[in-house]
XYZ file of C-alpha atoms in Angstrom:
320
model
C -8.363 -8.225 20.950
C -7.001 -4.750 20.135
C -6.335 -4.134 23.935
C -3.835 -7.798 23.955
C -2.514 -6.625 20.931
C -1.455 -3.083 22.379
C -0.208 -4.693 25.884
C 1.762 -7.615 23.958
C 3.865 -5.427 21.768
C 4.547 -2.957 24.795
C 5.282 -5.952 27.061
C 8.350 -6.746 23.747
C 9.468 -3.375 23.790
C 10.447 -2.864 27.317
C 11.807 -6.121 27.596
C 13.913 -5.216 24.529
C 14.809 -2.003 26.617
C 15.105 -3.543 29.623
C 11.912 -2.088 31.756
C 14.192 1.086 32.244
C 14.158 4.332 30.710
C 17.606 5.016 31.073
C 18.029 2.240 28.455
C 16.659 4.522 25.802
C 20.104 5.640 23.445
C 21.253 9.388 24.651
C 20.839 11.508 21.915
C 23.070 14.127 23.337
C 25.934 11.321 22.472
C 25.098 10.163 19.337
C 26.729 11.510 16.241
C 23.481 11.189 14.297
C 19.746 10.690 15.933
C 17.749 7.504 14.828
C 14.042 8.526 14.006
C 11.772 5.764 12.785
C 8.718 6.886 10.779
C 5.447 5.257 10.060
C 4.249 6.064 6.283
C 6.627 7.221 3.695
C 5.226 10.848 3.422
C 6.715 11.187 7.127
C 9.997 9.669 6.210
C 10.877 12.078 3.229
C 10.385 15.359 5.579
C 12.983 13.959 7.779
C 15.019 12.823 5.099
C 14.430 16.993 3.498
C 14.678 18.524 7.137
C 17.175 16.280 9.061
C 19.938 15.870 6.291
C 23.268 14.503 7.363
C 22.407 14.598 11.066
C 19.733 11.953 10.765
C 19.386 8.109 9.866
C 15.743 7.979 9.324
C 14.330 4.702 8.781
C 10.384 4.415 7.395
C 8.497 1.248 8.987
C 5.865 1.418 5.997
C 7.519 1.013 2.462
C 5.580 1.266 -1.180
C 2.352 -1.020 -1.310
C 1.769 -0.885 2.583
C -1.776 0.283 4.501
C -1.083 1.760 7.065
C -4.913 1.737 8.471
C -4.167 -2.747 8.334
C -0.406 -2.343 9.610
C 0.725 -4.536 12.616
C 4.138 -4.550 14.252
C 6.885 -6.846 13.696
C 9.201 -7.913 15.211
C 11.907 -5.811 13.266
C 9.515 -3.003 13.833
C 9.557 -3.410 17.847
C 13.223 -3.815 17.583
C 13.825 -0.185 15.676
C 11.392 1.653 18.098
C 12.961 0.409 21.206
C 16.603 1.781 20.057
C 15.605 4.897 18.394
C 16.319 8.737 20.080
C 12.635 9.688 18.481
C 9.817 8.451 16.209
C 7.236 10.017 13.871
C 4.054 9.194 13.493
C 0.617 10.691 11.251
C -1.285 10.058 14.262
C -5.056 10.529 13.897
C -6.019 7.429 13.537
C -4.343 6.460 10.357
C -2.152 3.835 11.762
C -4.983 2.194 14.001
C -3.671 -0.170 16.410
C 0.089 1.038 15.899
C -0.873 4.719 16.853
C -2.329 4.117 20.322
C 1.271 1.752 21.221
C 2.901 4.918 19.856
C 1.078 6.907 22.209
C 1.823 4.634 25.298
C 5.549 4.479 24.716
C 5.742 8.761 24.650
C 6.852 8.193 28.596
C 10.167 6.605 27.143
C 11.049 7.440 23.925
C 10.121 10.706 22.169
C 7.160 9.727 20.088
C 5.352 12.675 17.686
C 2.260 12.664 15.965
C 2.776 14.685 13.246
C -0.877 16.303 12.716
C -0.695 16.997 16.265
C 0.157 20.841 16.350
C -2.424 21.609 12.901
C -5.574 23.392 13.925
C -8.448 21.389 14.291
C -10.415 23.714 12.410
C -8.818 22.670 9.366
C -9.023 19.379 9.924
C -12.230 17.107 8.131
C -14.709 15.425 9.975
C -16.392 12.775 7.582
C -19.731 12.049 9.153
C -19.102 8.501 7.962
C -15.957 7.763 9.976
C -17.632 7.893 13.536
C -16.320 11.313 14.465
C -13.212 11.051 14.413
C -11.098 13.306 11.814
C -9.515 11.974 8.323
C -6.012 11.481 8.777
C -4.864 11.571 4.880
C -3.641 15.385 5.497
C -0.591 15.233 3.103
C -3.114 15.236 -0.027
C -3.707 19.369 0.773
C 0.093 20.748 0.026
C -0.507 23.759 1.983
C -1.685 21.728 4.797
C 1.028 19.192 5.086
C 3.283 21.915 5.022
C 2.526 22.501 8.776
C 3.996 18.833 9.391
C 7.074 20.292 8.302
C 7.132 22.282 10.813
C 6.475 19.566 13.284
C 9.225 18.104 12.142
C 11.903 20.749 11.995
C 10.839 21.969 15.452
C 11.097 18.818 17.607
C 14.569 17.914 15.759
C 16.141 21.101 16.792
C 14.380 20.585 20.336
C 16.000 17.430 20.366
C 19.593 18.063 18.488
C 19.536 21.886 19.424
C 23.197 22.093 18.202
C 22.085 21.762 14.725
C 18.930 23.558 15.003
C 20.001 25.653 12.210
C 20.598 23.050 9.786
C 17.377 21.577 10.346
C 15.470 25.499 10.032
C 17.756 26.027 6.949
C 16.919 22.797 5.435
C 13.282 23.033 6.084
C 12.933 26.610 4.520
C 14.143 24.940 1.399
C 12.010 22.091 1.253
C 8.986 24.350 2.300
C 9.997 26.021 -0.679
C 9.815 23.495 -3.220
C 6.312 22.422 -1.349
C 4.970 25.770 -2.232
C 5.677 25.151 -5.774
C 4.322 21.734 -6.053
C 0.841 23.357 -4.351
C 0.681 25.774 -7.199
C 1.647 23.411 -9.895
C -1.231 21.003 -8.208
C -3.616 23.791 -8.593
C -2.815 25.023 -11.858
C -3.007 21.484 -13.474
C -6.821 21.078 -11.680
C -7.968 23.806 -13.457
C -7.157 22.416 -16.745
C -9.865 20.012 -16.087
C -13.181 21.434 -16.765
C -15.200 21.843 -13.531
C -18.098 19.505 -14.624
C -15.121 16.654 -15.101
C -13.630 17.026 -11.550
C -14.787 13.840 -9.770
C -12.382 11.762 -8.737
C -13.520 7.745 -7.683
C -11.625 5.814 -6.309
C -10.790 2.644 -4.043
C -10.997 4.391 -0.521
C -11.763 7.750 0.915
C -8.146 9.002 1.416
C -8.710 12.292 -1.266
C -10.769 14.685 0.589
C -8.514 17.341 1.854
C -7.354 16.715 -1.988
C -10.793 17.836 -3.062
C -11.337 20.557 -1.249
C -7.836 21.854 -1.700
C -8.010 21.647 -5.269
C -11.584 22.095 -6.381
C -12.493 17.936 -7.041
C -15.540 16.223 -5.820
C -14.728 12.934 -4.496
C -15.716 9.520 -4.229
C -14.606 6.536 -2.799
C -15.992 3.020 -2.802
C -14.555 1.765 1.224
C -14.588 4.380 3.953
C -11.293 6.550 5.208
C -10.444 3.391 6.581
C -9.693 0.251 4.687
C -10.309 -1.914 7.489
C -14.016 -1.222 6.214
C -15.231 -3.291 3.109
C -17.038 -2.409 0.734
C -20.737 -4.503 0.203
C -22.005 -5.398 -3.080
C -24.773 -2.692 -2.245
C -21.744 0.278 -2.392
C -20.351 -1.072 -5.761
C -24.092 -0.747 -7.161
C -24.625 2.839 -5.462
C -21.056 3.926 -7.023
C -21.319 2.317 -10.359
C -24.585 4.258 -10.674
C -23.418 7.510 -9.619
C -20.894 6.490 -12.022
C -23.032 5.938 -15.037
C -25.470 9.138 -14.540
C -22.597 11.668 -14.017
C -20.421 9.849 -16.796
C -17.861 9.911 -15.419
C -14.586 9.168 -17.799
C -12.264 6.961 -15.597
C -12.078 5.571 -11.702
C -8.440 4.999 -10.327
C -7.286 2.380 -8.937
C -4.698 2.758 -5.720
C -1.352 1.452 -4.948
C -1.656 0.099 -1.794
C -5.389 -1.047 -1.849
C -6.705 -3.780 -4.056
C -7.530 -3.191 -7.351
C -10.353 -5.756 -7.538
C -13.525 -3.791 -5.701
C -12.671 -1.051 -8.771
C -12.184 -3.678 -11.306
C -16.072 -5.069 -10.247
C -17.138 -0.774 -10.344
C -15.960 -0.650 -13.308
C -18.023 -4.000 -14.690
C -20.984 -2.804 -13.076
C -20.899 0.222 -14.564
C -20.754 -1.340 -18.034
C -24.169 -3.616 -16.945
C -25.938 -0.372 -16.829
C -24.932 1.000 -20.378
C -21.719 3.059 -20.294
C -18.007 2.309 -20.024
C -15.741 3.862 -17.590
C -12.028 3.134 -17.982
C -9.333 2.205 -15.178
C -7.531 5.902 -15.536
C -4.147 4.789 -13.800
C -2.697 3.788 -10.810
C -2.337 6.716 -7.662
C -0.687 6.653 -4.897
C -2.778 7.343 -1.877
C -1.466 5.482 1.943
C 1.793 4.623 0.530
C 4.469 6.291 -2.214
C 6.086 4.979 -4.899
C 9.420 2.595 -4.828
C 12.591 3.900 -3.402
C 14.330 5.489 -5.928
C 11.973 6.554 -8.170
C 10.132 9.855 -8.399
C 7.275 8.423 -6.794
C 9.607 7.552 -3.769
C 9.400 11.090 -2.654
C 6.443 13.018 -1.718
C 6.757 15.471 -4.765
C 6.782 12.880 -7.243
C 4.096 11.559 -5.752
C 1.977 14.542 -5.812
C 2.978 15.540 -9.049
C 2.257 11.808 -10.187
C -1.059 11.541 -9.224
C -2.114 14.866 -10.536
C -0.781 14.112 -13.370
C -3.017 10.948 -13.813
C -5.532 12.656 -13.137
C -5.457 15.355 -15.539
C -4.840 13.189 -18.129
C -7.260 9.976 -17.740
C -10.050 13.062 -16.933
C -9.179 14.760 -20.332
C -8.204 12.434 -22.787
C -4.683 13.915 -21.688
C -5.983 17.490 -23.251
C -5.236 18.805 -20.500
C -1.582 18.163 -19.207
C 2.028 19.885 -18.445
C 4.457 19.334 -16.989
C 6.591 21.860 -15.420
C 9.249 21.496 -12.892
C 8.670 22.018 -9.455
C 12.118 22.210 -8.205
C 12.682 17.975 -7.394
C-alpha cells in the first residue's frame, strides 16, 4: 500500500508539471523563491534566515502529526511549483519523506538533518534502527539545521547570500540564548523530579540535552499504539517513582494520558495532567507558540512549573 501511495502522488505531480523538468519555475527569474516546508519548526528558520527574499509556505500547521501526514491535493499542487522544499527527513514524515526523496531529480528537495553527524544522532532500540527524528528538542542541535538552511538558500539565490548568512547569524544568536535559558530553567527542578511522561517518544534529544529522564506511552512514532499492557507498565512506573504530573501533547490525543493518569489513581496515588506541550507541531500562527522560541520556552516552562508546584520558574527574555 505504501509503494501505490508513493507512485500515485508522483504520478499527480509530474502531470501537474508536465513530465518535464524544464517545467520546474527558474529561480534565477523569480523576484522571491517559493520553499514549501513540512513541520512548522522548518518553516520558522526560513521565515528567520530567508527574510524578504522568500515566500515560505509550511504544509503542516498547529495540531498536525507529521509521522500520520498524507498529501493533498493542495499539498501536490505547492510542491510541483516551488524553486525548493524542506523537509526533517529521517523518517519523521513517513510516507511523505520517501516522495520527497524521489522528486530531488526535479525540484530541489532538502532534508534538513541531512548534513548533522550521525554520531549525535539517537538510535532508540525500540524504533527498528532507524534514528529519532525529533532533533529540534536539543537547541544546540537544531542549530545545525540552520545552517542547512542558510547554506542551500544562498546556493540557490547566491545574489543574496549575504542576507541569508547575516540573517542566520542573528537568529543563531537568539537560539543560543533560548539553549541557555532551557538549561538554566532544568536545573531549577531537583534532579530526583526530572522525568518527563508523556504521550509519545518525541523528548529524547530533550532529555539528554537537558538532564530529564523520559518516558513516553506510544513509540517515536505515533503510527504505533499504545496496548492496554503499556498504560499499566507506565502508570506503574508512574506510581513507584511518584511522579507529580504527565503532559499531555498538542498534536497527539490526549485520551491514552487521560486513561495513565486513571490508572495511576487505581493503584493509590494521583498524578495530575501538568499542561499541554508542544511536541510534532507548534503553536497557532501568531502566537508565541507559533515560533520555535516560544515553543521551546513554552514547554519548558510547563515543565518547570507542573514538576515544582511552579517553585521553580522565571522567566527571562530570550531575545523573541
Amino acid at each position: 500500500m505504501q509503494r501505490i501511495y508513493i507512485s500515485l502522488c508522483l504520478i499527480v505531480i509530474l502531470i501537474g508539471t508536465g513530465c518535464d523538468p524544464k517545467g520546474q519555475p527558474d529561480a534565477s527569474k523569480a523576484d522571491k523563491l517559493s520553499v514549501v516546508t513540512t513541520i512548522g519548526m522548518i518553516t520558522d528558520i526560513v521565515r528567520n534566515v530567508g527574510g524578504e527574499h522568500v515566500n515560505v509556505v509550511g504544509m503542516m500547521g498547529p495540531g498536525v502529526d507529521p509521522h500520520l501526514y498524507k498529501l493533498t491535493a493542495k499539498d501536490v499542487q505547492r510542491l510541483s511549483s516551488a524553486h525548493l522544499i524542506f523537509y526533517n527527513g529521517l523518517h519523521l514524515e513517513s510516507k511523505m519523506g520517501d516522495i520527497l526523496a524521489k522528486m530531488s531529480g526535479d525540484t530541489k528537495t532538502v532534508a534538513v538533518t541531512e548534513s548533522v553527524d550521525q554520531a549525535l544522532l539517537l538510535k532508540p532500540p525500540e524504533f527498528e534502527g532507524q534514528y529519532d527524528p525529533h532533533l529540534w528538542f536539543d537547541v544546540a542541535l537544531w542549530m545545525k539545521a540552520v545552517g542547512t538552511v542558510r547554506n542551500t538558500l544562498s546556493e540557490l539565490d547566491p545574489d543574496n547570500a549575504v542576507m541569508y548568512w547575516s540573517n542566520a547569524e542573528r537568529y543563531l544568536a537568539k537560539l543560543m540564548e533560548l539553549d541557555q535559558y532551557v538549561k538554566a530553567q532544568a536545573a531549577r527542578v531537583p534532579s530526583a523530579q526530572r522525568v518527563l511522561v508523556t504521550a509519545h517518544d518525541a523528548f529524547n534529544y530533550f532529555g539528554k540535552a537537558y538532564g530529564f529522564e523520559v518516558r513516553g506511552l506510544q513509540g517515536i512514532s505515533t503510527a504505533t499504539e499504545a496496548g492496554i499492557a503499556d498504560v499499566q507498565e507506565l502508570a506503574t512506573f508512574i506510581a513507584e517513582r511518584r511522579i507529580p504530573a504527565i503532559f499531555v501533547e498538542s498534536s497527539v490525543s490526549r485520551k491514552s494520558l487521560e486513561a495513565v493518569k486513571a490508572a495511576v489513581k487505581s493503584k493509590g496515588f494521583n498524578v495530575e495532567i501538568g499542561g499541554e506541550i508542544f511536541s510534532d507541531a507548534m503553536g497557532d500562527e501568531g502566537t508565541p507558540e507559533g515560533t520555535y522560541i516560544g515553543m521551546v520556552r513554552h514547554n519548558i516552562d510547563t515543565i518547570v512549573k507542573a514538576l515544582t508546584g511552579g517553585s521553580g520558574l522565571q522567566t527571562p527574555s530570550t531575545g523573541e
